[in-house]
PDB file of C-alpha atoms in Angstrom:
ATOM      1  CA  MET A 524     -18.868 -19.211  69.037  1.00 53.00           C
ATOM      2  CA  ILE A 525     -18.534 -15.499  69.845  1.00 63.00           C
ATOM      3  CA  ASP A 526     -21.451 -13.499  68.434  1.00 77.00           C
ATOM      4  CA  TYR A 527     -19.543 -10.658  66.781  1.00 79.00           C
ATOM      5  CA  ASP A 528     -22.716  -9.525  65.011  1.00 87.00           C
ATOM      6  CA  LEU A 529     -24.336  -8.729  68.352  1.00 87.00           C
ATOM      7  CA  GLU A 530     -21.157  -7.130  69.681  1.00 92.00           C
ATOM      8  CA  LEU A 531     -20.769  -4.855  66.639  1.00 94.00           C
ATOM      9  CA  ARG A 532     -24.386  -3.833  66.026  1.00 90.00           C
ATOM     10  CA  HIS A 533     -23.614  -0.084  65.937  1.00 93.00           C
ATOM     11  CA  HIS A 534     -20.561  -0.578  63.727  1.00 95.00           C
ATOM     12  CA  ASN A 535     -22.702  -2.482  61.219  1.00 94.00           C
ATOM     13  CA  ASP A 536     -25.051   0.475  60.870  1.00 93.00           C
ATOM     14  CA  ALA A 537     -22.191   2.836  59.987  1.00 94.00           C
ATOM     15  CA  LEU A 538     -20.601   0.339  57.628  1.00 95.00           C
ATOM     16  CA  ARG A 539     -23.771  -0.351  55.616  1.00 93.00           C
ATOM     17  CA  ILE A 540     -24.042   3.345  54.824  1.00 94.00           C
ATOM     18  CA  ALA A 541     -20.387   3.535  53.768  1.00 96.00           C
ATOM     19  CA  TYR A 542     -20.727   0.609  51.338  1.00 96.00           C
ATOM     20  CA  ALA A 543     -22.885   2.671  48.932  1.00 96.00           C
ATOM     21  CA  ILE A 544     -23.675  -0.592  47.123  1.00 97.00           C
ATOM     22  CA  ARG A 545     -25.567  -0.346  43.829  1.00 97.00           C
ATOM     23  CA  ALA A 546     -28.126  -2.933  42.759  1.00 98.00           C
ATOM     24  CA  SER A 547     -25.908  -4.379  40.025  1.00 98.00           C
ATOM     25  CA  ASP A 548     -22.648  -4.495  42.004  1.00 98.00           C
ATOM     26  CA  ARG A 549     -20.472  -7.577  42.335  1.00 98.00           C
ATOM     27  CA  VAL A 550     -19.053  -7.638  45.850  1.00 98.00           C
ATOM     28  CA  VAL A 551     -16.382  -9.664  47.667  1.00 98.00           C
ATOM     29  CA  ASP A 552     -16.500  -9.770  51.479  1.00 98.00           C
ATOM     30  CA  VAL A 553     -13.028 -10.434  52.914  1.00 98.00           C
ATOM     31  CA  GLY A 554     -13.026 -12.167  56.297  1.00 97.00           C
ATOM     32  CA  CYS A 555     -16.795 -12.548  56.162  1.00 97.00           C
ATOM     33  CA  GLY A 556     -17.130 -14.558  59.385  1.00 95.00           C
ATOM     34  CA  THR A 557     -20.643 -15.915  59.762  1.00 95.00           C
ATOM     35  CA  GLY A 558     -21.845 -13.774  56.874  1.00 97.00           C
ATOM     36  CA  GLN A 559     -23.844 -10.903  58.337  1.00 96.00           C
ATOM     37  CA  THR A 560     -21.986  -8.341  56.234  1.00 97.00           C
ATOM     38  CA  THR A 561     -22.206 -10.657  53.231  1.00 98.00           C
ATOM     39  CA  ARG A 562     -25.977 -10.926  53.557  1.00 97.00           C
ATOM     40  CA  ASP A 563     -26.284  -7.166  54.096  1.00 96.00           C
ATOM     41  CA  ALA A 564     -24.360  -6.607  50.856  1.00 97.00           C
ATOM     42  CA  ALA A 565     -26.449  -9.163  48.958  1.00 98.00           C
ATOM     43  CA  ARG A 566     -29.700  -7.488  50.023  1.00 97.00           C
ATOM     44  CA  LEU A 567     -28.382  -4.231  48.539  1.00 96.00           C
ATOM     45  CA  ALA A 568     -26.877  -5.787  45.395  1.00 97.00           C
ATOM     46  CA  THR A 569     -30.238  -7.189  44.340  1.00 96.00           C
ATOM     47  CA  ALA A 570     -29.199  -7.666  40.708  1.00 97.00           C
ATOM     48  CA  GLY A 571     -25.572  -8.462  41.532  1.00 98.00           C
ATOM     49  CA  THR A 572     -23.672 -11.155  43.410  1.00 98.00           C
ATOM     50  CA  VAL A 573     -21.620 -11.418  46.586  1.00 98.00           C
ATOM     51  CA  LEU A 574     -18.682 -13.720  47.413  1.00 98.00           C
ATOM     52  CA  GLY A 575     -17.853 -14.220  51.092  1.00 98.00           C
ATOM     53  CA  ILE A 576     -14.419 -15.585  51.976  1.00 98.00           C
ATOM     54  CA  ASP A 577     -13.052 -16.540  55.373  1.00 97.00           C
ATOM     55  CA  ARG A 578     -10.226 -18.813  56.449  1.00 95.00           C
ATOM     56  CA  SER A 579     -12.360 -20.462  59.166  1.00 95.00           C
ATOM     57  CA  GLN A 580     -14.292 -23.472  57.922  1.00 97.00           C
ATOM     58  CA  GLU A 581     -16.500 -23.285  61.019  1.00 96.00           C
ATOM     59  CA  MET A 582     -17.425 -19.692  60.214  1.00 95.00           C
ATOM     60  CA  ILE A 583     -18.125 -20.496  56.568  1.00 98.00           C
ATOM     61  CA  GLU A 584     -20.396 -23.403  57.448  1.00 97.00           C
ATOM     62  CA  ARG A 585     -22.309 -21.215  59.881  1.00 96.00           C
ATOM     63  CA  ALA A 586     -22.563 -18.471  57.242  1.00 97.00           C
ATOM     64  CA  ARG A 587     -24.009 -20.911  54.724  1.00 98.00           C
ATOM     65  CA  ALA A 588     -26.584 -22.154  57.222  1.00 97.00           C
ATOM     66  CA  LEU A 589     -27.673 -18.636  58.235  1.00 97.00           C
ATOM     67  CA  THR A 590     -27.855 -17.543  54.610  1.00 97.00           C
ATOM     68  CA  SER A 591     -30.013 -20.510  53.731  1.00 97.00           C
ATOM     69  CA  GLN A 592     -32.331 -19.724  56.650  1.00 96.00           C
ATOM     70  CA  ALA A 593     -32.544 -16.093  55.524  1.00 96.00           C
ATOM     71  CA  GLY A 594     -33.412 -17.116  51.964  1.00 96.00           C
ATOM     72  CA  VAL A 595     -30.727 -14.920  50.383  1.00 96.00           C
ATOM     73  CA  GLY A 596     -29.790 -16.488  47.055  1.00 92.00           C
ATOM     74  CA  ASN A 597     -27.147 -14.303  45.386  1.00 97.00           C
ATOM     75  CA  ILE A 598     -24.260 -15.352  47.672  1.00 98.00           C
ATOM     76  CA  GLU A 599     -21.402 -17.823  47.377  1.00 97.00           C
ATOM     77  CA  TYR A 600     -19.033 -18.701  50.222  1.00 98.00           C
ATOM     78  CA  VAL A 601     -15.456 -19.970  49.975  1.00 97.00           C
ATOM     79  CA  CYS A 602     -13.161 -21.059  52.808  1.00 97.00           C
ATOM     80  CA  ALA A 603      -9.959 -19.252  51.821  1.00 94.00           C
ATOM     81  CA  ASN A 604      -7.250 -16.863  52.957  1.00 93.00           C
ATOM     82  CA  ALA A 605      -7.007 -13.659  50.912  1.00 92.00           C
ATOM     83  CA  GLU A 606      -3.217 -13.866  51.159  1.00 92.00           C
ATOM     84  CA  GLU A 607      -3.124 -17.190  49.333  1.00 89.00           C
ATOM     85  CA  HIS A 608      -6.382 -17.741  47.480  1.00 89.00           C
ATOM     86  CA  GLU A 609      -6.242 -16.735  43.821  1.00 85.00           C
ATOM     87  CA  LEU A 610      -9.235 -14.458  43.461  1.00 91.00           C
ATOM     88  CA  PRO A 611     -10.557 -13.878  39.914  1.00 93.00           C
ATOM     89  CA  ARG A 612      -8.940 -10.823  38.305  1.00 95.00           C
ATOM     90  CA  GLU A 613     -11.038  -7.697  37.717  1.00 96.00           C
ATOM     91  CA  ARG A 614     -14.252  -9.446  38.762  1.00 97.00           C
ATOM     92  CA  PHE A 615     -15.657  -7.234  41.519  1.00 98.00           C
ATOM     93  CA  ASP A 616     -16.896  -3.663  41.794  1.00 98.00           C
ATOM     94  CA  LEU A 617     -16.415  -3.541  45.543  1.00 98.00           C
ATOM     95  CA  ALA A 618     -14.373  -5.295  48.222  1.00 98.00           C
ATOM     96  CA  ILE A 619     -15.700  -4.972  51.778  1.00 98.00           C
ATOM     97  CA  SER A 620     -14.413  -6.135  55.135  1.00 98.00           C
ATOM     98  CA  ARG A 621     -15.563  -5.719  58.725  1.00 97.00           C
ATOM     99  CA  PHE A 622     -12.519  -6.187  60.944  1.00 96.00           C
ATOM    100  CA  GLY A 623     -11.223  -8.917  58.624  1.00 95.00           C
ATOM    101  CA  THR A 624      -8.043  -7.367  57.221  1.00 97.00           C
ATOM    102  CA  MET A 625      -5.943  -6.746  60.339  1.00 96.00           C
ATOM    103  CA  PHE A 626      -4.726 -10.304  60.776  1.00 93.00           C
ATOM    104  CA  PHE A 627      -2.809 -10.834  57.530  1.00 95.00           C
ATOM    105  CA  SER A 628       0.718 -12.141  58.089  1.00 93.00           C
ATOM    106  CA  ARG A 629       1.598 -10.746  54.638  1.00 95.00           C
ATOM    107  CA  PRO A 630      -0.623  -7.688  54.310  1.00 96.00           C
ATOM    108  CA  MET A 631       0.992  -6.400  51.118  1.00 97.00           C
ATOM    109  CA  THR A 632       0.341  -9.708  49.357  1.00 96.00           C
ATOM    110  CA  ALA A 633      -3.250  -9.711  50.554  1.00 97.00           C
ATOM    111  CA  PHE A 634      -4.024  -6.141  49.534  1.00 97.00           C
ATOM    112  CA  VAL A 635      -2.416  -6.585  46.107  1.00 97.00           C
ATOM    113  CA  ASN A 636      -4.629  -9.650  45.671  1.00 96.00           C
ATOM    114  CA  ILE A 637      -7.700  -7.659  46.715  1.00 97.00           C
ATOM    115  CA  ARG A 638      -6.726  -4.801  44.392  1.00 97.00           C
ATOM    116  CA  ASN A 639      -6.291  -7.192  41.462  1.00 97.00           C
ATOM    117  CA  THR A 640      -9.728  -8.724  41.940  1.00 97.00           C
ATOM    118  CA  LEU A 641     -11.371  -5.303  41.556  1.00 98.00           C
ATOM    119  CA  ARG A 642     -12.451  -3.860  38.254  1.00 97.00           C
ATOM    120  CA  PRO A 643     -10.922  -0.549  37.117  1.00 94.00           C
ATOM    121  CA  ASP A 644     -12.102   2.142  39.558  1.00 90.00           C
ATOM    122  CA  GLY A 645     -13.387  -0.547  41.907  1.00 97.00           C
ATOM    123  CA  ARG A 646     -13.580   0.343  45.601  1.00 98.00           C
ATOM    124  CA  LEU A 647     -12.296  -1.086  48.870  1.00 98.00           C
ATOM    125  CA  VAL A 648     -14.376  -0.285  51.979  1.00 98.00           C
ATOM    126  CA  MET A 649     -13.053  -1.819  55.182  1.00 98.00           C
ATOM    127  CA  MET A 650     -13.533  -1.260  58.902  1.00 98.00           C
ATOM    128  CA  VAL A 651     -10.506  -1.690  61.160  1.00 98.00           C
ATOM    129  CA  TRP A 652      -9.811  -0.898  64.805  1.00 98.00           C
ATOM    130  CA  GLN A 653      -7.957   2.286  65.546  1.00 98.00           C
ATOM    131  CA  SER A 654      -4.878   2.027  67.779  1.00 97.00           C
ATOM    132  CA  ARG A 655      -5.164   0.042  70.985  1.00 95.00           C
ATOM    133  CA  ASP A 656      -4.854   3.095  73.257  1.00 95.00           C
ATOM    134  CA  ARG A 657      -8.035   4.520  71.686  1.00 96.00           C
ATOM    135  CA  ASN A 658     -10.065   1.380  72.405  1.00 97.00           C
ATOM    136  CA  GLU A 659     -11.320   1.190  75.956  1.00 96.00           C
ATOM    137  CA  TRP A 660     -12.490  -2.415  75.558  1.00 96.00           C
ATOM    138  CA  ALA A 661      -8.900  -3.517  74.891  1.00 94.00           C
ATOM    139  CA  THR A 662      -6.948  -1.397  77.360  1.00 95.00           C
ATOM    140  CA  SER A 663      -9.302  -1.792  80.318  1.00 96.00           C
ATOM    141  CA  ILE A 664      -9.564  -5.569  79.970  1.00 95.00           C
ATOM    142  CA  GLU A 665      -5.795  -5.838  79.550  1.00 92.00           C
ATOM    143  CA  ARG A 666      -5.182  -3.822  82.727  1.00 92.00           C
ATOM    144  CA  ALA A 667      -7.737  -5.862  84.653  1.00 93.00           C
ATOM    145  CA  LEU A 668      -5.988  -9.111  83.758  1.00 92.00           C
ATOM    146  CA  ALA A 669      -2.405  -7.936  84.176  1.00 86.00           C
ATOM    147  CA  SER A 670      -0.541  -9.349  87.164  1.00 64.00           C
ATOM    148  CA  ASP A 671       1.755  -6.334  86.856  1.00 57.00           C
ATOM    149  CA  GLU A 672      -0.162  -3.253  85.669  1.00 47.00           C
ATOM    150  CA  SER A 673       2.996  -1.409  84.685  1.00 41.00           C
ATOM    151  CA  LYS A 674       3.881  -4.316  82.387  1.00 52.00           C
ATOM    152  CA  ALA A 675       0.499  -4.045  80.650  1.00 50.00           C
ATOM    153  CA  GLU A 676       0.850  -0.306  80.130  1.00 45.00           C
ATOM    154  CA  SER A 677       4.392  -0.499  78.792  1.00 47.00           C
ATOM    155  CA  ALA A 678       3.779  -3.308  76.312  1.00 52.00           C
ATOM    156  CA  SER A 679       5.447  -2.253  73.043  1.00 56.00           C
ATOM    157  CA  THR A 680       4.194  -4.956  70.712  1.00 71.00           C
ATOM    158  CA  VAL A 681       1.150  -4.179  68.579  1.00 77.00           C
ATOM    159  CA  PRO A 682      -1.464  -6.974  68.764  1.00 86.00           C
ATOM    160  CA  PRO A 683      -2.696  -8.133  65.344  1.00 91.00           C
ATOM    161  CA  ALA A 684      -6.150  -6.648  65.962  1.00 93.00           C
ATOM    162  CA  PHE A 685      -4.574  -3.171  65.910  1.00 96.00           C
ATOM    163  CA  SER A 686      -2.085  -3.666  63.073  1.00 96.00           C
ATOM    164  CA  LEU A 687      -4.040  -1.213  60.876  1.00 97.00           C
ATOM    165  CA  GLY A 688      -4.818   1.233  63.652  1.00 97.00           C
ATOM    166  CA  GLU A 689      -2.600   4.080  62.445  1.00 97.00           C
ATOM    167  CA  ALA A 690      -3.883   5.971  59.413  1.00 97.00           C
ATOM    168  CA  ASP A 691      -0.406   6.730  58.041  1.00 97.00           C
ATOM    169  CA  VAL A 692       0.538   3.038  58.149  1.00 96.00           C
ATOM    170  CA  VAL A 693      -2.642   2.068  56.279  1.00 98.00           C
ATOM    171  CA  LYS A 694      -2.162   4.815  53.714  1.00 98.00           C
ATOM    172  CA  ARG A 695       1.393   3.694  52.904  1.00 97.00           C
ATOM    173  CA  LEU A 696       0.270   0.076  52.638  1.00 97.00           C
ATOM    174  CA  LEU A 697      -2.654   0.815  50.333  1.00 98.00           C
ATOM    175  CA  ASP A 698      -0.609   3.192  48.199  1.00 97.00           C
ATOM    176  CA  SER A 699       2.022   0.484  47.712  1.00 97.00           C
ATOM    177  CA  ALA A 700      -0.666  -2.097  46.894  1.00 97.00           C
ATOM    178  CA  GLY A 701      -2.067   0.059  44.085  1.00 96.00           C
ATOM    179  CA  PHE A 702      -4.980   1.863  45.739  1.00 97.00           C
ATOM    180  CA  LEU A 703      -5.657   5.569  45.310  1.00 96.00           C
ATOM    181  CA  SER A 704      -6.461   8.304  47.843  1.00 90.00           C
ATOM    182  CA  PRO A 705      -7.595   6.331  50.898  1.00 96.00           C
ATOM    183  CA  THR A 706      -9.963   8.231  53.196  1.00 98.00           C
ATOM    184  CA  PHE A 707     -10.604   7.588  56.878  1.00 98.00           C
ATOM    185  CA  GLU A 708     -13.948   7.989  58.632  1.00 98.00           C
ATOM    186  CA  ASP A 709     -13.698   8.080  62.420  1.00 97.00           C
ATOM    187  CA  VAL A 710     -16.297   5.770  63.970  1.00 97.00           C
ATOM    188  CA  ARG A 711     -16.823   5.993  67.719  1.00 97.00           C
ATOM    189  CA  ALA A 712     -19.374   3.415  68.774  1.00 96.00           C
ATOM    190  CA  PRO A 713     -19.801   1.170  71.829  1.00 96.00           C
ATOM    191  CA  VAL A 714     -19.344  -2.592  71.699  1.00 97.00           C
ATOM    192  CA  PHE A 715     -21.914  -4.826  73.401  1.00 96.00           C
ATOM    193  CA  TYR A 716     -20.746  -7.701  75.603  1.00 96.00           C
ATOM    194  CA  GLY A 717     -23.968  -9.019  77.130  1.00 95.00           C
ATOM    195  CA  LEU A 718     -27.172  -8.157  78.939  1.00 94.00           C
ATOM    196  CA  ASP A 719     -25.602  -8.600  82.370  1.00 96.00           C
ATOM    197  CA  VAL A 720     -22.232  -9.194  84.031  1.00 97.00           C
ATOM    198  CA  ASP A 721     -22.467 -12.997  83.902  1.00 96.00           C
ATOM    199  CA  ALA A 722     -23.209 -12.967  80.182  1.00 95.00           C
ATOM    200  CA  ALA A 723     -20.449 -10.420  79.553  1.00 96.00           C
ATOM    201  CA  PHE A 724     -17.931 -12.442  81.562  1.00 96.00           C
ATOM    202  CA  GLU A 725     -18.755 -15.562  79.556  1.00 95.00           C
ATOM    203  CA  PHE A 726     -18.419 -13.544  76.345  1.00 94.00           C
ATOM    204  CA  VAL A 727     -15.028 -11.939  77.026  1.00 95.00           C
ATOM    205  CA  SER A 728     -13.655 -15.174  78.482  1.00 94.00           C
ATOM    206  CA  GLU A 729     -13.821 -16.593  74.939  1.00 91.00           C
ATOM    207  CA  PHE A 730     -11.459 -13.921  73.592  1.00 90.00           C
ATOM    208  CA  SER A 731      -8.142 -15.536  72.699  1.00 87.00           C
ATOM    209  CA  THR A 732      -6.262 -12.660  74.356  1.00 86.00           C
ATOM    210  CA  VAL A 733      -8.165 -13.217  77.609  1.00 93.00           C
ATOM    211  CA  ARG A 734      -7.690 -16.984  77.528  1.00 91.00           C
ATOM    212  CA  ASP A 735      -3.969 -16.631  76.848  1.00 90.00           C
ATOM    213  CA  ARG A 736      -3.440 -14.060  79.588  1.00 89.00           C
ATOM    214  CA  ILE A 737      -5.325 -16.067  82.215  1.00 91.00           C
ATOM    215  CA  ALA A 738      -3.551 -19.282  81.199  1.00 90.00           C
ATOM    216  CA  GLY A 739      -0.206 -17.631  81.959  1.00 87.00           C
ATOM    217  CA  LEU A 740      -1.127 -16.809  85.566  1.00 90.00           C
ATOM    218  CA  ASP A 741      -0.712 -18.943  88.650  1.00 90.00           C
ATOM    219  CA  SER A 742      -3.807 -19.862  90.663  1.00 91.00           C
ATOM    220  CA  ARG A 743      -3.586 -16.878  93.024  1.00 92.00           C
ATOM    221  CA  GLN A 744      -2.999 -14.403  90.210  1.00 91.00           C
ATOM    222  CA  ARG A 745      -5.782 -16.000  88.187  1.00 91.00           C
ATOM    223  CA  ALA A 746      -8.305 -15.593  91.016  1.00 93.00           C
ATOM    224  CA  HIS A 747      -7.374 -11.921  91.452  1.00 93.00           C
ATOM    225  CA  ALA A 748      -7.522 -11.325  87.691  1.00 93.00           C
ATOM    226  CA  VAL A 749     -10.985 -12.866  87.435  1.00 94.00           C
ATOM    227  CA  ASP A 750     -12.192 -10.708  90.335  1.00 95.00           C
ATOM    228  CA  ARG A 751     -10.781  -7.573  88.692  1.00 96.00           C
ATOM    229  CA  LEU A 752     -12.374  -8.495  85.370  1.00 97.00           C
ATOM    230  CA  ARG A 753     -15.775  -8.971  86.984  1.00 97.00           C
ATOM    231  CA  ASP A 754     -15.431  -5.648  88.820  1.00 97.00           C
ATOM    232  CA  LEU A 755     -14.641  -3.984  85.488  1.00 98.00           C
ATOM    233  CA  LEU A 756     -17.744  -5.477  83.884  1.00 98.00           C
ATOM    234  CA  VAL A 757     -19.882  -4.315  86.821  1.00 98.00           C
ATOM    235  CA  ARG A 758     -18.645  -0.755  86.252  1.00 97.00           C
ATOM    236  CA  HIS A 759     -19.707  -0.977  82.606  1.00 98.00           C
ATOM    237  CA  GLN A 760     -23.166  -2.384  83.279  1.00 97.00           C
ATOM    238  CA  ARG A 761     -25.963  -0.170  81.948  1.00 96.00           C
ATOM    239  CA  ALA A 762     -29.702  -0.665  81.947  1.00 96.00           C
ATOM    240  CA  ASP A 763     -29.485  -2.239  78.487  1.00 95.00           C
ATOM    241  CA  GLY A 764     -26.370  -4.346  79.025  1.00 96.00           C
ATOM    242  CA  VAL A 765     -22.587  -4.215  79.379  1.00 97.00           C
ATOM    243  CA  TRP A 766     -20.929  -1.800  76.932  1.00 97.00           C
ATOM    244  CA  PHE A 767     -17.387  -0.550  76.270  1.00 97.00           C
ATOM    245  CA  ASP A 768     -16.236   2.416  74.233  1.00 97.00           C
ATOM    246  CA  SER A 769     -14.392   1.754  70.966  1.00 98.00           C
ATOM    247  CA  ARG A 770     -12.856   3.617  68.038  1.00 98.00           C
ATOM    248  CA  ALA A 771     -12.600   2.332  64.486  1.00 98.00           C
ATOM    249  CA  TRP A 772     -11.800   3.574  61.002  1.00 98.00           C
ATOM    250  CA  ILE A 773     -13.884   3.070  57.899  1.00 98.00           C
ATOM    251  CA  VAL A 774     -11.221   3.144  55.209  1.00 98.00           C
ATOM    252  CA  THR A 775     -12.302   3.738  51.607  1.00 98.00           C
ATOM    253  CA  ALA A 776      -9.948   3.573  48.625  1.00 98.00           C
ATOM    254  CA  HIS A 777     -10.174   3.089  44.858  1.00 97.00           C
ATOM    255  CA  ARG A 778      -8.195   0.820  42.628  1.00 94.00           C
ATOM    256  CA  ASP A 779      -5.811   2.742  40.355  1.00 81.00           C
TER     257      ASP A 779
END
């Protein structure tokens, strides 16, 4: 399982500050993964509660195990999709998400559902990737794996990970879903892929985009792509590991 918590260590620091969680808050964590953000929220909401939801049963089971080990008691986890799961109406003071809202196939349905589960004047605080061309980790890996570099650069489709990358798109979506005055905090922080090139190569090889691209190459192309990927990782090796630049938004909005 990819350790996103390790990859996103600097993003977590920025996001915890943006939460501004009060001790009595009730919080829902959308796309909670293995629960690091859920546990962070629960440690702040000491007199409140936190619900973590994720559509991956594997992630939820891991989150429950890690939460039990950490001895954090004010958390509940549910395996669910925010597009389909009927969240309790007007239950939560705050909805949070760390890179968990970009993959909705019906984003309007999901955000209306999230809005409806918030109390009046409740807040949404989510972190999403900015556009692909502002994220070195995405563009450089894509170019390294492309059998035809011009094809990689001219790709017109927006991968799901970057579906909320444009601020105007997000603003229109949230406005339509019933949120007020979304704000955007620019977060530029590096992502960590491993202590050395071998560890980083193993890490990025688990990305679905990398697996899919390599699977579509013939044996000669695959060998060249792997060599180019390793060369890229070598160029990003620092004394404390392999790092790539990234850009994200912290989006904050209130329920109307």
